[in-house]
mmCIF file of C-alpha atoms and ligand atoms in Angstrom:
data_model
loop_
_atom_site.group_PDB
_atom_site.id
_atom_site.type_symbol
_atom_site.label_atom_id
_atom_site.label_comp_id
_atom_site.label_asym_id
_atom_site.label_seq_id
_atom_site.Cartn_x
_atom_site.Cartn_y
_atom_site.Cartn_z
ATOM 1 C CA MET A 20 1.383 -25.928 36.092
ATOM 2 C CA ALA A 21 0.930 -22.886 38.242
ATOM 3 C CA LEU A 22 1.803 -19.376 39.129
ATOM 4 C CA VAL A 23 4.579 -19.997 41.668
ATOM 5 C CA ASN A 24 6.811 -17.924 43.891
ATOM 6 C CA THR A 25 10.604 -18.184 43.655
ATOM 7 C CA THR A 26 11.280 -20.463 46.650
ATOM 8 C CA GLU A 27 11.471 -23.901 45.001
ATOM 9 C CA MET A 28 12.708 -22.496 41.698
ATOM 10 C CA PHE A 29 15.721 -20.838 43.349
ATOM 11 C CA LYS A 30 16.434 -23.844 45.602
ATOM 12 C CA LYS A 31 16.739 -26.068 42.539
ATOM 13 C CA ALA A 32 18.750 -23.460 40.628
ATOM 14 C CA TYR A 33 21.176 -22.982 43.509
ATOM 15 C CA GLU A 34 21.702 -26.700 43.937
ATOM 16 C CA GLY A 35 21.984 -27.242 40.187
ATOM 17 C CA GLY A 36 24.421 -24.370 39.599
ATOM 18 C CA TYR A 37 22.254 -22.708 36.978
ATOM 19 C CA ALA A 38 20.235 -19.484 36.787
ATOM 20 C CA VAL A 39 16.626 -18.794 35.844
ATOM 21 C CA GLY A 40 16.039 -16.081 33.250
ATOM 22 C CA ALA A 41 13.911 -13.138 34.388
ATOM 23 C CA PHE A 42 12.599 -11.421 31.290
ATOM 24 C CA ASN A 43 10.782 -8.065 31.231
ATOM 25 C CA VAL A 44 7.372 -8.090 29.568
ATOM 26 C CA ASN A 45 5.345 -5.230 28.122
ATOM 27 C CA ASN A 46 2.911 -6.726 25.615
ATOM 28 C CA MET A 47 1.447 -9.919 24.189
ATOM 29 C CA GLU A 48 4.092 -10.579 21.542
ATOM 30 C CA ILE A 49 6.945 -10.245 24.022
ATOM 31 C CA ILE A 50 5.227 -12.623 26.438
ATOM 32 C CA GLN A 51 4.444 -15.121 23.684
ATOM 33 C CA GLY A 52 8.007 -15.109 22.327
ATOM 34 C CA ILE A 53 9.552 -15.698 25.763
ATOM 35 C CA VAL A 54 7.009 -18.313 26.763
ATOM 36 C CA ALA A 55 7.402 -20.243 23.501
ATOM 37 C CA ALA A 56 11.139 -20.442 24.195
ATOM 38 C CA ALA A 57 10.645 -21.648 27.774
ATOM 39 C CA LYS A 58 8.118 -24.219 26.593
ATOM 40 C CA ALA A 59 10.424 -25.534 23.858
ATOM 41 C CA GLU A 60 13.239 -25.801 26.410
ATOM 42 C CA GLN A 61 11.028 -26.999 29.304
ATOM 43 C CA ALA A 62 12.656 -24.321 31.426
ATOM 44 C CA PRO A 63 11.628 -22.524 34.621
ATOM 45 C CA LEU A 64 10.639 -18.949 33.894
ATOM 46 C CA ILE A 65 10.276 -15.563 35.578
ATOM 47 C CA LEU A 66 8.240 -12.898 33.775
ATOM 48 C CA GLN A 67 8.773 -9.486 35.291
ATOM 49 C CA VAL A 68 6.811 -6.276 35.058
ATOM 50 C CA SER A 69 8.309 -2.844 35.709
ATOM 51 C CA ALA A 70 6.350 0.189 36.888
ATOM 52 C CA GLY A 71 6.638 1.451 33.302
ATOM 53 C CA ALA A 72 5.202 -1.791 31.935
ATOM 54 C CA ARG A 73 2.299 -1.634 34.409
ATOM 55 C CA LYS A 74 1.546 1.868 33.221
ATOM 56 C CA TYR A 75 1.914 0.967 29.539
ATOM 57 C CA ALA A 76 -0.158 -2.223 29.457
ATOM 58 C CA SER A 77 -2.199 -1.889 32.662
ATOM 59 C CA PRO A 78 -1.639 -4.602 35.277
ATOM 60 C CA ILE A 79 -4.760 -6.628 34.484
ATOM 61 C CA TYR A 80 -3.752 -7.245 30.842
ATOM 62 C CA LEU A 81 -0.285 -8.500 31.760
ATOM 63 C CA LYS A 82 -1.667 -10.682 34.556
ATOM 64 C CA LYS A 83 -4.240 -12.278 32.221
ATOM 65 C CA LEU A 84 -1.628 -12.863 29.508
ATOM 66 C CA VAL A 85 0.618 -14.607 32.011
ATOM 67 C CA GLU A 86 -2.308 -16.738 33.195
ATOM 68 C CA ALA A 87 -2.915 -17.693 29.566
ATOM 69 C CA ALA A 88 0.775 -18.596 29.198
ATOM 70 C CA ILE A 89 0.625 -20.875 32.245
ATOM 71 C CA GLU A 90 -2.510 -22.573 30.952
ATOM 72 C CA GLU A 91 -1.138 -23.003 27.455
ATOM 73 C CA THR A 92 2.344 -24.244 28.355
ATOM 74 C CA GLY A 93 1.807 -26.220 31.550
ATOM 75 C CA LEU A 94 4.922 -24.507 32.935
ATOM 76 C CA ASP A 95 5.450 -23.068 36.393
ATOM 77 C CA ILE A 96 5.913 -19.333 35.952
ATOM 78 C CA VAL A 97 6.791 -16.583 38.449
ATOM 79 C CA LEU A 98 5.051 -13.236 37.908
ATOM 80 C CA HIS A 99 7.408 -10.689 39.435
ATOM 81 C CA LEU A 100 7.401 -6.930 40.024
ATOM 82 C CA ASP A 101 10.707 -5.471 38.790
ATOM 83 C CA HIS A 102 12.207 -2.487 40.682
ATOM 84 C CA GLY A 103 9.305 -1.681 42.992
ATOM 85 C CA ASP A 104 10.052 1.814 44.236
ATOM 86 C CA ASP A 105 8.036 1.852 47.426
ATOM 87 C CA PHE A 106 5.834 -0.259 49.695
ATOM 88 C CA GLU A 107 2.651 0.854 47.909
ATOM 89 C CA ILE A 108 3.536 -0.541 44.479
ATOM 90 C CA CYS A 109 4.689 -3.826 46.054
ATOM 91 C CA LYS A 110 1.420 -4.076 47.986
ATOM 92 C CA ALA A 111 -0.614 -3.287 44.854
ATOM 93 C CA CYS A 112 1.128 -6.066 42.905
ATOM 94 C CA ILE A 113 0.759 -8.548 45.755
ATOM 95 C CA ASP A 114 -2.947 -7.669 45.992
ATOM 96 C CA ASP A 115 -3.198 -8.089 42.192
ATOM 97 C CA GLY A 116 -1.886 -11.659 42.464
ATOM 98 C CA PHE A 117 1.824 -11.326 41.641
ATOM 99 C CA SER A 118 3.808 -14.209 43.139
ATOM 100 C CA SER A 119 7.031 -12.255 43.702
ATOM 101 C CA VAL A 120 8.038 -8.609 44.119
ATOM 102 C CA MET A 121 11.222 -6.580 44.146
ATOM 103 C CA ILE A 122 11.521 -3.692 46.556
ATOM 104 C CA ASP A 123 14.366 -1.541 45.292
ATOM 105 C CA GLY A 124 15.599 0.583 48.164
ATOM 106 C CA SER A 125 19.161 0.665 46.852
ATOM 107 C CA LYS A 126 19.133 4.474 46.786
ATOM 108 C CA TYR A 127 18.601 4.627 50.570
ATOM 109 C CA PRO A 128 21.155 4.269 53.361
ATOM 110 C CA LEU A 129 21.549 0.694 54.648
ATOM 111 C CA ALA A 130 19.242 0.937 57.683
ATOM 112 C CA GLU A 131 16.449 2.529 55.666
ATOM 113 C CA ASN A 132 16.837 0.009 52.845
ATOM 114 C CA ILE A 133 16.600 -2.839 55.386
ATOM 115 C CA ALA A 134 13.548 -1.353 57.127
ATOM 116 C CA LEU A 135 11.704 -0.864 53.826
ATOM 117 C CA ALA A 136 12.522 -4.387 52.656
ATOM 118 C CA LYS A 137 11.358 -5.836 55.980
ATOM 119 C CA LYS A 138 8.041 -3.997 55.721
ATOM 120 C CA VAL A 139 7.465 -5.535 52.282
ATOM 121 C CA VAL A 140 8.625 -8.972 53.476
ATOM 122 C CA ASP A 141 6.144 -8.907 56.360
ATOM 123 C CA TYR A 142 3.256 -8.111 54.012
ATOM 124 C CA ALA A 143 4.391 -10.462 51.237
ATOM 125 C CA HIS A 144 5.270 -13.555 53.273
ATOM 126 C CA ASP A 145 1.867 -13.568 54.976
ATOM 127 C CA ARG A 146 0.439 -13.950 51.472
ATOM 128 C CA GLY A 147 2.897 -16.527 50.080
ATOM 129 C CA VAL A 148 4.764 -13.983 47.958
ATOM 130 C CA THR A 149 8.576 -13.916 47.787
ATOM 131 C CA VAL A 150 10.654 -10.730 47.945
ATOM 132 C CA GLU A 151 13.837 -9.569 46.196
ATOM 133 C CA ALA A 152 15.722 -6.488 47.357
ATOM 134 C CA GLU A 153 18.822 -4.681 46.103
ATOM 135 C CA LEU A 154 21.976 -3.603 47.886
ATOM 136 C CA GLY A 155 24.640 -1.551 46.118
ATOM 137 C CA LYS A 156 24.193 0.584 43.039
ATOM 138 C CA LEU A 157 24.475 -0.616 39.481
ATOM 139 C CA ALA A 158 27.105 1.277 37.513
ATOM 140 C CA GLY A 159 25.683 4.197 35.594
ATOM 141 C CA VAL A 160 26.048 4.142 31.844
ATOM 142 C CA GLU A 161 28.633 6.899 31.907
ATOM 143 C CA ASP A 162 30.459 5.690 34.989
ATOM 144 C CA ALA A 163 34.082 4.734 34.656
ATOM 145 C CA VAL A 164 34.050 2.721 37.841
ATOM 146 C CA LYS A 165 37.468 2.918 39.470
ATOM 147 C CA VAL A 166 38.616 0.908 42.485
ATOM 148 C CA SER A 167 37.694 3.569 45.053
ATOM 149 C CA ALA A 168 34.323 4.151 43.396
ATOM 150 C CA LYS A 169 33.697 0.411 43.443
ATOM 151 C CA ASP A 170 33.729 0.341 47.223
ATOM 152 C CA ALA A 171 31.199 3.166 47.320
ATOM 153 C CA THR A 172 28.758 1.641 44.849
ATOM 154 C CA TYR A 173 29.349 -2.105 44.593
ATOM 155 C CA THR A 174 27.719 -4.370 47.175
ATOM 156 C CA ASP A 175 29.646 -4.653 50.413
ATOM 157 C CA PRO A 176 29.799 -8.366 51.383
ATOM 158 C CA ASP A 177 29.385 -7.807 55.142
ATOM 159 C CA GLU A 178 26.476 -5.428 54.582
ATOM 160 C CA ALA A 179 24.869 -8.060 52.360
ATOM 161 C CA VAL A 180 24.896 -10.546 55.250
ATOM 162 C CA GLU A 181 23.442 -7.965 57.637
ATOM 163 C CA PHE A 182 20.813 -7.016 55.042
ATOM 164 C CA VAL A 183 19.625 -10.584 54.488
ATOM 165 C CA GLN A 184 19.570 -11.454 58.180
ATOM 166 C CA LYS A 185 17.682 -8.345 59.274
ATOM 167 C CA SER A 186 15.228 -7.999 56.377
ATOM 168 C CA GLY A 187 14.298 -11.657 55.773
ATOM 169 C CA VAL A 188 14.299 -11.205 51.976
ATOM 170 C CA ASP A 189 14.257 -14.291 49.746
ATOM 171 C CA SER A 190 16.877 -13.061 47.263
ATOM 172 C CA LEU A 191 19.233 -10.132 46.883
ATOM 173 C CA ALA A 192 20.305 -8.201 43.804
ATOM 174 C CA ILE A 193 23.954 -7.203 44.008
ATOM 175 C CA ALA A 194 26.138 -4.689 42.201
ATOM 176 C CA ILE A 195 29.364 -6.112 40.757
ATOM 177 C CA GLY A 196 29.747 -3.987 37.618
ATOM 178 C CA THR A 197 26.692 -4.594 35.451
ATOM 179 C CA SER A 198 24.367 -1.763 34.484
ATOM 180 C CA HIS A 199 21.000 -1.333 32.797
ATOM 181 C CA GLY A 200 20.685 -0.565 29.097
ATOM 182 C CA ALA A 201 22.770 -1.130 25.976
ATOM 183 C CA TYR A 202 25.945 0.774 26.933
ATOM 184 C CA LYS A 203 27.482 -1.137 29.817
ATOM 185 C CA PHE A 204 31.240 -0.814 29.348
ATOM 186 C CA LYS A 205 33.441 1.765 27.714
ATOM 187 C CA GLY A 206 36.523 -0.425 27.536
ATOM 188 C CA ASP A 207 36.884 -4.154 28.112
ATOM 189 C CA PRO A 208 33.950 -5.658 29.989
ATOM 190 C CA SER A 209 34.782 -6.716 33.521
ATOM 191 C CA LEU A 210 32.783 -7.840 36.544
ATOM 192 C CA ASP A 211 33.998 -8.081 40.124
ATOM 193 C CA PHE A 212 33.871 -11.874 40.511
ATOM 194 C CA ALA A 213 36.039 -11.797 43.641
ATOM 195 C CA ARG A 214 33.304 -9.735 45.297
ATOM 196 C CA LEU A 215 30.587 -12.080 44.026
ATOM 197 C CA ASP A 216 32.462 -15.107 45.365
ATOM 198 C CA LYS A 217 32.905 -13.439 48.735
ATOM 199 C CA ILE A 218 29.211 -12.542 49.015
ATOM 200 C CA SER A 219 28.265 -16.025 47.906
ATOM 201 C CA ALA A 220 30.584 -17.642 50.462
ATOM 202 C CA LEU A 221 29.166 -15.488 53.276
ATOM 203 C CA LEU A 222 25.594 -16.315 52.243
ATOM 204 C CA PRO A 223 25.578 -20.061 51.541
ATOM 205 C CA ASN A 224 22.408 -21.454 49.936
ATOM 206 C CA PHE A 225 21.100 -17.950 49.405
ATOM 207 C CA PRO A 226 19.994 -16.885 45.894
ATOM 208 C CA LEU A 227 21.657 -13.796 44.433
ATOM 209 C CA VAL A 228 20.301 -11.784 41.508
ATOM 210 C CA LEU A 229 22.114 -10.078 38.651
ATOM 211 C CA HIS A 230 20.416 -7.067 37.077
ATOM 212 C CA GLY A 231 21.658 -5.359 33.942
ATOM 213 C CA ALA A 232 22.658 -8.711 32.464
ATOM 214 C CA SER A 233 21.873 -8.253 28.771
ATOM 215 C CA SER A 234 24.661 -9.287 26.444
ATOM 216 C CA VAL A 235 23.720 -6.829 23.689
ATOM 217 C CA PRO A 236 24.378 -9.298 20.835
ATOM 218 C CA GLN A 237 26.263 -7.504 18.076
ATOM 219 C CA GLU A 238 24.096 -9.172 15.411
ATOM 220 C CA PHE A 239 21.083 -7.181 16.695
ATOM 221 C CA VAL A 240 23.054 -3.960 17.023
ATOM 222 C CA GLU A 241 24.370 -4.364 13.472
ATOM 223 C CA LEU A 242 20.911 -5.185 12.122
ATOM 224 C CA CYS A 243 19.408 -2.140 13.858
ATOM 225 C CA ASN A 244 22.163 0.108 12.531
ATOM 226 C CA LYS A 245 22.040 -1.399 9.039
ATOM 227 C CA TYR A 246 18.333 -0.648 8.816
ATOM 228 C CA GLY A 247 18.461 2.967 9.932
ATOM 229 C CA GLY A 248 19.056 2.654 13.671
ATOM 230 C CA LYS A 249 21.632 4.673 15.583
ATOM 231 C CA ILE A 250 23.086 2.683 18.466
ATOM 232 C CA PRO A 251 26.838 2.749 17.893
ATOM 233 C CA GLY A 252 29.133 1.563 20.670
ATOM 234 C CA ALA A 253 26.541 -0.578 22.443
ATOM 235 C CA GLN A 254 28.200 -3.249 24.554
ATOM 236 C CA GLY A 255 26.818 -5.824 26.987
ATOM 237 C CA VAL A 256 27.919 -8.455 29.484
ATOM 238 C CA PRO A 257 29.742 -11.318 27.724
ATOM 239 C CA GLU A 258 27.759 -14.529 27.963
ATOM 240 C CA SER A 259 30.752 -16.381 29.417
ATOM 241 C CA MET A 260 30.547 -14.042 32.446
ATOM 242 C CA LEU A 261 26.860 -14.807 32.923
ATOM 243 C CA ARG A 262 27.664 -18.535 32.861
ATOM 244 C CA GLN A 263 30.288 -17.963 35.516
ATOM 245 C CA ALA A 264 27.887 -15.929 37.684
ATOM 246 C CA ALA A 265 25.272 -18.688 37.447
ATOM 247 C CA LYS A 266 27.772 -21.059 39.022
ATOM 248 C CA SER A 267 28.544 -18.663 41.887
ATOM 249 C CA GLY A 268 25.185 -18.363 43.616
ATOM 250 C CA VAL A 269 23.407 -16.155 41.061
ATOM 251 C CA CYS A 270 20.010 -17.819 40.586
ATOM 252 C CA LYS A 271 18.180 -15.044 38.684
ATOM 253 C CA ILE A 272 19.535 -13.184 35.670
ATOM 254 C CA ASN A 273 17.584 -10.142 34.447
ATOM 255 C CA ILE A 274 17.245 -9.479 30.739
ATOM 256 C CA ASP A 275 15.307 -6.672 29.103
ATOM 257 C CA THR A 276 17.578 -4.789 26.696
ATOM 258 C CA ASP A 277 18.267 -7.931 24.610
ATOM 259 C CA LEU A 278 14.507 -8.410 24.152
ATOM 260 C CA ARG A 279 14.159 -4.831 22.966
ATOM 261 C CA LEU A 280 17.079 -5.197 20.567
ATOM 262 C CA ALA A 281 15.882 -8.524 19.146
ATOM 263 C CA MET A 282 12.396 -7.207 18.476
ATOM 264 C CA THR A 283 13.451 -3.810 17.178
ATOM 265 C CA ALA A 284 16.103 -5.250 14.842
ATOM 266 C CA SER A 285 13.506 -7.567 13.346
ATOM 267 C CA ILE A 286 10.869 -4.862 12.931
ATOM 268 C CA ARG A 287 13.365 -2.464 11.369
ATOM 269 C CA GLN A 288 14.374 -5.172 8.913
ATOM 270 C CA THR A 289 10.754 -5.901 7.937
ATOM 271 C CA PHE A 290 10.011 -2.223 7.348
ATOM 272 C CA MET A 291 13.135 -1.682 5.261
ATOM 273 C CA GLU A 292 12.608 -4.803 3.170
ATOM 274 C CA HIS A 293 8.841 -4.331 2.828
ATOM 275 C CA PRO A 294 8.140 -0.593 2.894
ATOM 276 C CA GLU A 295 4.634 -1.283 1.559
ATOM 277 C CA GLU A 296 3.712 -3.241 4.721
ATOM 278 C CA PHE A 297 1.232 -1.805 7.215
ATOM 279 C CA ASP A 298 -0.385 -4.872 8.777
ATOM 280 C CA PRO A 299 1.013 -4.964 12.361
ATOM 281 C CA ARG A 300 0.887 -8.765 12.362
ATOM 282 C CA LYS A 301 3.355 -8.830 9.485
ATOM 283 C CA TYR A 302 6.059 -7.102 11.509
ATOM 284 C CA LEU A 303 5.114 -8.168 15.038
ATOM 285 C CA ALA A 304 5.141 -11.898 14.234
ATOM 286 C CA PRO A 305 8.792 -11.881 13.054
ATOM 287 C CA GLY A 306 9.619 -9.719 16.102
ATOM 288 C CA ARG A 307 8.032 -12.348 18.328
ATOM 289 C CA ASP A 308 10.017 -15.099 16.561
ATOM 290 C CA ALA A 309 13.252 -13.145 17.051
ATOM 291 C CA ILE A 310 12.519 -12.928 20.783
ATOM 292 C CA GLN A 311 11.850 -16.665 20.969
ATOM 293 C CA LYS A 312 15.133 -17.478 19.221
ATOM 294 C CA MET A 313 17.156 -15.171 21.460
ATOM 295 C CA VAL A 314 15.524 -16.422 24.693
ATOM 296 C CA GLN A 315 15.961 -20.050 23.690
ATOM 297 C CA HIS A 316 19.661 -19.416 23.163
ATOM 298 C CA LYS A 317 19.935 -17.804 26.615
ATOM 299 C CA ILE A 318 18.136 -20.682 28.310
ATOM 300 C CA LYS A 319 20.108 -23.403 26.536
ATOM 301 C CA ASP A 320 23.585 -21.953 26.075
ATOM 302 C CA VAL A 321 23.955 -19.325 28.815
ATOM 303 C CA LEU A 322 21.731 -19.808 31.867
ATOM 304 C CA GLY A 323 21.896 -23.614 31.899
ATOM 305 C CA CYS A 324 18.218 -24.035 32.838
ATOM 306 C CA SER A 325 17.041 -26.031 29.815
ATOM 307 C CA GLY A 326 15.050 -29.093 30.941
ATOM 308 C CA LYS A 327 14.906 -27.859 34.573
ATOM 309 C CA LYS A 328 11.217 -26.920 34.686
HETATM 310 O O1 G3H B 16 15.528 -2.353 34.830
HETATM 311 C C1 G3H B 16 14.695 -1.839 34.114
HETATM 312 C C2 G3H B 16 14.017 -2.602 33.061
HETATM 313 O O2 G3H B 16 14.795 -2.661 31.897
HETATM 314 C C3 G3H B 16 12.655 -2.032 32.812
HETATM 315 O O3 G3H B 16 12.714 -0.873 32.057
HETATM 316 O O4 G3H B 16 11.360 0.756 33.371
HETATM 317 O O5 G3H B 16 11.744 1.068 30.899
HETATM 318 O O6 G3H B 16 10.234 -0.732 31.733
HETATM 319 P P1 G3H B 16 11.426 0.139 32.009
HETATM 320 P P1 13P B 17 19.287 -5.034 30.950
HETATM 321 O O1 13P B 17 19.058 -3.609 30.659
HETATM 322 O O2 13P B 17 20.750 -5.382 30.939
HETATM 323 O O3 13P B 17 18.505 -5.953 30.090
HETATM 324 O O4 13P B 17 18.803 -5.304 32.469
HETATM 325 C C1 13P B 17 17.439 -5.517 32.752
HETATM 326 C C2 13P B 17 17.155 -5.493 34.211
HETATM 327 O O5 13P B 17 18.012 -5.544 35.061
HETATM 328 C C3 13P B 17 15.745 -5.389 34.596
HETATM 329 O O6 13P B 17 15.572 -5.253 35.961
HETATM 330 ZN ZN1 ZN B 18 17.102 -4.123 36.942
#
């Protein structure tokens, strides 16, 4: 049981043709729900912290909660910075004891993105910390991504090879049609699997990462809407596509929106059914249980990492 970096975890995932879930954490109940699921499934686990989460909870609280989770479960867990914007935030997380960081230079031109990633890699690797970077841009919520636009924003396979070779990163997030949030597709969902397969073939034994991978289960959307929410038209990545990606070199699948939906649907339901309730434990505990149930389903039925701890 330990705080580990991604090296061994991704090696096993790649060889086993499964993916590890990377779940965003913001507070104790979210961490406990995810960790209970990973423990029940004896699954490898990545807990990731965004800049917003660091600001909300303060880094020390999240770090101590993750340490408690490792101690309580006996699992190996990666504590990862999600979407680090610049070298400084990556350095701060490494100095705080994170075992993995993402430097997201996807908004920069290729050479700049590579140089920034390499700077983080040099600092991180000296300290046993692994590094994820991103190449290509995830589709915006409103984007109707057409073929010509795809070439401008989706990850270019040859650039991916150049990026990995020059930067020395340990994993690479790619853009093949997913996007962050609850509104991912206007029409039928589709991902560019031909592109994924090409990148994967050019980078053998190299772990790829899929961001924006929530499935937006309709049961949560309907529950939210039934109990006063307003999220019509939300649509995520079908789970069958995530299964396929996990078999094509994608070793890390990022999920945040589904956690938010699971917890919010449950809390809305409690408030509507028990309007007299004002003890936070009475609505946070069912929210935590809803997260556990959803994460357990992902681990067992989607990512394929049950029993792979
Ligand atoms: O990719 C972004 C994650 O969903 C984190 O979101 O920046 O609101 O914490 P956040
Ligand atoms: P979702 O919004 O699809 O959950 O994606 C989360 C993510 O990519 C975090 O980095
Ligand atoms: Zn992301």
